Amino acid sequence: MASRGFRVHRFLRSCDWIRLRPNLNRGFSSDAVPSQLERVGFIGLGNMGYHMAKNLITAGYKVTVHDIVDRQIKTWILMISSNDNTMKKFSEKGVPTKETPCQVAESSDVIITMLPTSSNVLDVYFGQNGLIESQNHLSPWLFIDSSTVDPQTSRKISMSISKCHLKEKKGYVEKPIMLDAPVSGGVPAAEAGTLTFMVGGLEAAYLAAEPLLLAMGKRTIYCGGSGNGAAAKICNNLAMAISMIGVSEAFALGQNLGIRASTLTNIFNSSSARCWSSDTYNPVPGVMPGVPSSRNYDGGFASKLMAKDLGLAITSAAEVGLESPLTSKAHNIYKRLCEKGYDSKDFSCVFRHYYSGKDEN
């Protein structure tokens, strides 16, 4: 353990990465940004990535952005208003934008990807004009994927990156490194800069990248080797989905038995049934302000993404020979919601659109 700790410390000192963590007001100058993390390429400017990139800019990082929407359906983008063009929002504020992931990599020390699906991630890394398409020598020394993907995808990309070389040696880093670092907290936490990062990969790289992650979040948790961050996120979302379904079913049953949802909420939150789905993200419209159920389930975490993540959990469980009957049932419920047209509604809509629960009056 001592020799391992020494190697980590030497790795950090050699690259001048031992600096103060970002303070909470997020208004500091670029002098507080570690030099080897300064130039950040951010790919994926959806509901989460847009706010994460903005927080990095506020923290003093030199950010270059690219959005896969512009890449994949550029013709369609030209037909919509400029207010909806996320890339244009950044360029109008003086933030460099690039047409391809490859172009982003050319001017970056670190790459962060925040994309909807495993196929999107693989395309950005290995597709035409991708980050490592037919390239043996790369400019970025660190790649961080914050997408929710299966552990196998994370490990495949990490292995491919480890076989590449750097155009310029960075301290003791001789080859590029990848971290899988999915997040928890949703859009509100992305906007507020209070995300939790679950990180897998080389521990020394995790420690070096921590200041960067804390410019977008409030907590980082090291989960172990490559793919373990992705595995942790899948397990988290599995538990979250089953919890939301269980709470919704209980509320629906209570309503049918003549108990108001607000009354049950008070009971749940002061007893053994208390959980995030009851005390923070209540699915019953009219019980809790500021959550998706209070605005017709708009915003938040889409049901189609929950269905996707549950599918990843089922695949992962099958690969290790684990029976997962509750995961399979939850997956079927969310697939049905998507088939009924509620794919873009927040996943808490299971209360209304699966159990036919009623609003609190």
XYZ file of C-alpha atoms in Angstrom:
361
model
C 0.000 0.000 0.000
C 2.851 2.410 0.837
C 4.497 2.054 -2.570
C 1.139 2.494 -4.286
C 0.489 5.687 -2.313
C 3.943 6.986 -3.229
C 3.289 6.370 -6.934
C -0.002 8.230 -6.773
C 1.613 11.157 -4.942
C 4.517 11.298 -7.414
C 2.077 11.149 -10.341
C 0.203 14.172 -8.977
C 3.276 16.203 -8.015
C 4.976 15.637 -11.360
C 2.085 17.260 -13.173
C 1.634 20.128 -10.658
C -1.915 18.975 -9.887
C -1.945 19.448 -6.122
C -3.986 22.633 -5.904
C -6.796 23.928 -3.775
C -10.220 22.539 -4.584
C -12.706 24.904 -6.229
C -14.540 26.999 -3.661
C -18.290 26.978 -3.428
C -18.963 30.357 -5.014
C -17.620 29.080 -8.368
C -16.464 32.537 -9.275
C -12.693 32.096 -9.119
C -10.140 32.909 -11.787
C -8.296 30.539 -14.086
C -5.271 30.812 -11.724
C -7.012 28.236 -9.502
C -7.362 25.741 -12.357
C -4.735 22.950 -12.463
C -2.623 23.491 -15.567
C -2.978 19.970 -16.955
C -6.779 20.199 -16.699
C -7.167 23.703 -18.063
C -8.292 22.982 -21.637
C -11.480 20.911 -21.534
C -13.380 19.546 -24.502
C -17.026 18.913 -23.633
C -19.145 16.722 -25.930
C -22.883 16.352 -25.362
C -24.892 19.468 -24.548
C -28.249 17.999 -23.567
C -30.199 18.720 -20.388
C -27.273 17.628 -18.223
C -24.228 18.457 -20.331
C -25.327 22.018 -21.062
C -25.251 22.958 -17.371
C -22.110 20.962 -16.631
C -20.203 22.755 -19.391
C -21.476 26.136 -18.170
C -20.244 25.400 -14.652
C -16.791 24.524 -15.969
C -16.644 27.836 -17.815
C -17.720 29.689 -14.674
C -14.989 27.870 -12.746
C -12.317 29.224 -15.089
C -11.689 26.289 -17.405
C -11.045 26.909 -21.097
C -13.895 24.899 -22.583
C -14.489 23.858 -26.194
C -17.854 22.272 -26.975
C -19.519 19.971 -29.479
C -23.049 18.594 -29.528
C -23.955 15.352 -31.259
C -27.302 16.839 -32.330
C -25.454 19.243 -34.604
C -23.309 16.381 -35.816
C -26.019 13.853 -36.589
C -28.933 15.956 -37.820
C -27.324 19.158 -38.967
C -29.866 19.726 -41.733
C -32.701 19.652 -39.213
C -30.852 22.036 -36.909
C -30.732 24.659 -39.659
C -34.532 24.740 -39.747
C -35.068 25.563 -36.078
C -34.708 28.904 -34.312
C -31.326 30.028 -33.064
C -32.582 29.976 -29.485
C -32.829 26.192 -29.741
C -29.343 25.810 -31.174
C -27.281 24.953 -28.117
C -23.986 25.277 -29.938
C -24.901 28.796 -30.957
C -25.681 29.732 -27.361
C -22.108 28.897 -26.447
C -20.497 30.504 -29.488
C -22.368 33.754 -28.850
C -20.695 33.867 -25.428
C -17.253 33.413 -26.960
C -16.946 29.697 -26.215
C -15.199 27.793 -29.052
C -17.413 25.261 -30.840
C -16.251 22.472 -33.125
C -17.948 20.459 -35.858
C -16.553 17.060 -34.860
C -15.255 15.267 -31.739
C -11.868 14.921 -33.438
C -11.574 18.695 -33.727
C -12.448 19.078 -30.053
C -9.696 16.641 -29.080
C -7.044 18.537 -31.033
C -7.293 21.538 -28.703
C -7.992 19.796 -25.366
C -6.065 18.395 -22.413
C -9.170 16.607 -21.124
C -12.293 15.315 -22.859
C -15.641 14.948 -21.084
C -18.520 13.157 -22.794
C -22.126 13.283 -21.558
C -24.286 11.348 -24.010
C -27.667 9.538 -23.962
C -26.742 5.985 -24.982
C -23.896 3.505 -25.325
C -24.164 3.701 -29.114
C -23.763 7.492 -28.964
C -20.648 7.088 -26.833
C -19.132 4.466 -29.139
C -19.848 6.640 -32.173
C -18.201 9.688 -30.615
C -15.097 7.680 -29.745
C -14.774 5.318 -32.709
C -17.034 6.734 -35.435
C -16.101 8.927 -38.376
C -14.148 11.960 -37.120
C -14.378 10.445 -33.634
C -12.053 11.039 -30.726
C -9.749 8.110 -31.431
C -10.718 7.131 -34.965
C -7.585 5.664 -36.556
C -5.381 7.741 -34.255
C -2.382 6.330 -32.446
C -1.246 9.632 -30.934
C -3.743 11.740 -29.005
C -3.627 15.281 -27.623
C -5.822 14.778 -24.513
C -4.181 12.859 -21.690
C -7.493 12.180 -19.925
C -10.907 11.083 -21.187
C -13.901 11.186 -18.823
C -17.216 9.639 -19.824
C -20.123 10.768 -17.633
C -22.762 9.014 -19.726
C -24.813 6.173 -18.253
C -23.592 3.133 -20.179
C -22.935 -0.526 -19.452
C -19.618 -1.400 -17.764
C -18.516 -3.415 -20.793
C -18.695 -0.337 -23.028
C -16.630 1.669 -20.542
C -14.005 -1.068 -20.324
C -13.846 -1.455 -24.107
C -13.176 2.238 -24.616
C -10.678 2.349 -21.745
C -8.755 -0.557 -23.225
C -8.646 1.082 -26.659
C -7.440 4.374 -25.211
C -4.721 2.637 -23.196
C -3.275 1.296 -26.464
C -2.831 4.801 -27.855
C 0.045 7.209 -27.239
C 0.216 10.870 -26.369
C 1.446 13.439 -28.839
C 3.191 15.090 -25.900
C 4.191 13.404 -22.648
C 2.458 14.884 -19.587
C 4.658 14.416 -16.521
C 4.685 10.706 -15.656
C 1.697 10.082 -17.922
C 2.979 8.294 -20.994
C -0.347 7.070 -22.366
C -3.862 8.523 -22.331
C -6.197 7.401 -19.564
C -9.960 7.021 -19.295
C -12.290 7.408 -16.315
C -15.941 6.383 -16.343
C -17.686 8.970 -14.163
C -21.492 8.909 -14.413
C -23.454 11.241 -12.173
C -26.401 11.329 -9.825
C -28.627 14.291 -9.018
C -30.436 14.982 -12.276
C -30.888 18.282 -14.076
C -31.393 20.407 -10.915
C -28.048 19.224 -9.521
C -26.340 19.700 -12.889
C -27.555 23.296 -12.962
C -26.638 23.972 -9.330
C -23.269 22.248 -9.616
C -24.108 19.735 -6.889
C -23.796 16.455 -8.790
C -22.314 13.299 -7.292
C -19.742 11.547 -9.497
C -19.253 7.773 -9.335
C -15.790 7.184 -10.765
C -14.075 4.092 -12.109
C -10.541 3.803 -13.466
C -6.968 4.453 -12.369
C -7.007 5.912 -8.856
C -4.182 8.356 -9.571
C -6.124 9.755 -12.517
C -9.235 10.041 -10.339
C -7.325 12.074 -7.745
C -5.837 14.279 -10.445
C -9.249 14.876 -12.025
C -11.066 15.587 -8.757
C -10.775 19.404 -8.977
C -12.349 19.271 -12.427
C -15.219 17.077 -11.239
C -15.826 19.285 -8.201
C -16.293 22.275 -10.490
C -19.470 20.472 -11.625
C -20.456 18.647 -8.443
C -20.260 18.531 -4.683
C -19.028 14.974 -4.185
C -16.915 12.355 -5.913
C -16.844 8.668 -4.983
C -14.076 6.374 -6.203
C -15.607 3.014 -7.124
C -12.548 1.043 -8.201
C -11.258 -0.092 -11.570
C -12.446 0.676 -15.075
C -16.192 0.182 -15.556
C -16.991 0.298 -11.834
C -18.378 3.818 -12.029
C -20.752 2.685 -14.763
C -21.696 -0.374 -12.710
C -22.446 1.792 -9.663
C -24.691 4.076 -11.706
C -26.675 1.151 -13.123
C -27.214 -0.240 -9.614
C -28.273 3.188 -8.356
C -30.830 3.675 -11.115
C -32.139 0.136 -10.707
C -32.861 0.826 -7.028
C -34.329 4.235 -7.874
C -36.754 2.789 -10.448
C -37.978 -0.007 -8.189
C -38.342 2.422 -5.298
C -40.395 4.846 -7.403
C -42.674 2.040 -8.597
C -43.151 0.746 -5.055
C -43.963 4.190 -3.653
C -46.339 4.921 -6.549
C -48.126 1.613 -6.056
C -48.514 2.323 -2.353
C -49.907 5.813 -3.010
C -52.345 4.455 -5.606
C -53.518 1.740 -3.231
C -53.901 4.274 -0.449
C -56.029 6.552 -2.613
C -58.274 3.668 -3.562
C -58.631 2.801 0.122
C -59.628 6.375 0.943
C -56.332 7.789 2.287
C -55.054 11.111 0.975
C -51.590 11.037 -0.586
C -50.476 13.928 1.639
C -51.422 11.896 4.696
C -49.529 8.860 3.438
C -46.554 11.079 2.627
C -46.445 12.282 6.227
C -46.642 8.680 7.415
C -43.984 7.405 5.009
C -41.583 10.227 5.818
C -41.777 9.603 9.550
C -41.628 5.818 9.384
C -39.761 2.907 7.837
C -41.132 3.607 4.325
C -39.224 6.859 4.068
C -37.112 7.156 0.904
C -36.028 9.621 -1.797
C -39.150 8.866 -3.844
C -41.390 9.956 -0.981
C -39.517 12.785 0.723
C -37.651 14.433 -2.174
C -39.234 13.412 -5.494
C -42.840 12.647 -4.612
C -44.755 11.279 -7.646
C -48.228 12.512 -6.642
C -49.238 15.819 -8.278
C -50.081 18.462 -5.714
C -48.149 16.996 -2.794
C -44.716 18.545 -3.289
C -43.784 21.742 -5.180
C -40.808 21.998 -7.492
C -40.733 18.376 -8.659
C -41.821 16.991 -12.050
C -45.150 15.707 -10.681
C -46.052 19.341 -9.922
C -45.611 20.346 -13.574
C -47.329 17.549 -15.459
C -44.196 15.381 -15.219
C -42.262 17.633 -17.592
C -38.508 17.933 -17.167
C -36.573 15.630 -14.868
C -35.411 12.152 -15.902
C -37.261 10.813 -18.942
C -39.030 7.449 -18.752
C -37.247 6.339 -21.939
C -33.885 6.859 -20.230
C -35.028 4.875 -17.204
C -36.149 2.072 -19.524
C -32.738 2.208 -21.179
C -30.880 2.029 -17.872
C -33.007 -0.877 -16.646
C -32.175 -2.670 -19.888
C -28.493 -2.172 -19.113
C -29.056 -3.604 -15.634
C -30.810 -6.680 -17.043
C -27.974 -7.292 -19.494
C -25.350 -6.894 -16.782
C -27.233 -9.224 -14.435
C -27.496 -11.872 -17.149
C -23.769 -11.664 -17.842
C -22.941 -12.523 -14.224
C -25.731 -15.093 -13.852
C -27.846 -13.109 -11.376
C -31.615 -13.461 -11.320
C -33.270 -10.027 -11.282
C -37.072 -10.436 -11.329
C -37.830 -6.968 -9.930
C -35.565 -5.324 -12.490
C -37.308 -7.195 -15.292
C -40.744 -6.185 -14.012
C -39.683 -2.541 -13.652
C -38.224 -2.623 -17.164
C -41.510 -3.908 -18.584
C -43.461 -1.185 -16.767
C -41.298 1.593 -18.179
C -41.357 0.084 -21.654
C -45.148 0.127 -21.482
C -45.118 3.775 -20.454
C -42.934 4.572 -23.455
C -45.194 2.608 -25.787
C -48.186 4.609 -24.488
C -46.482 7.868 -25.461
C -45.022 8.929 -22.108
C -41.406 8.302 -23.065
C -40.384 11.951 -22.574
C -42.260 12.379 -19.297
C -40.356 12.104 -16.015
C -40.119 8.558 -14.705
C -42.280 9.453 -11.685
C -45.226 9.583 -14.097
C -45.555 5.845 -13.401
C -47.924 6.916 -10.608
C -50.423 8.561 -12.953
C -49.955 6.738 -16.226
C -49.418 3.171 -15.011
C -51.349 3.055 -11.735
C -53.929 5.707 -12.761
C -53.204 7.601 -9.561
C -55.089 10.825 -8.897
C -53.874 14.365 -8.226
C -53.986 15.620 -4.657
C -56.824 18.140 -4.371
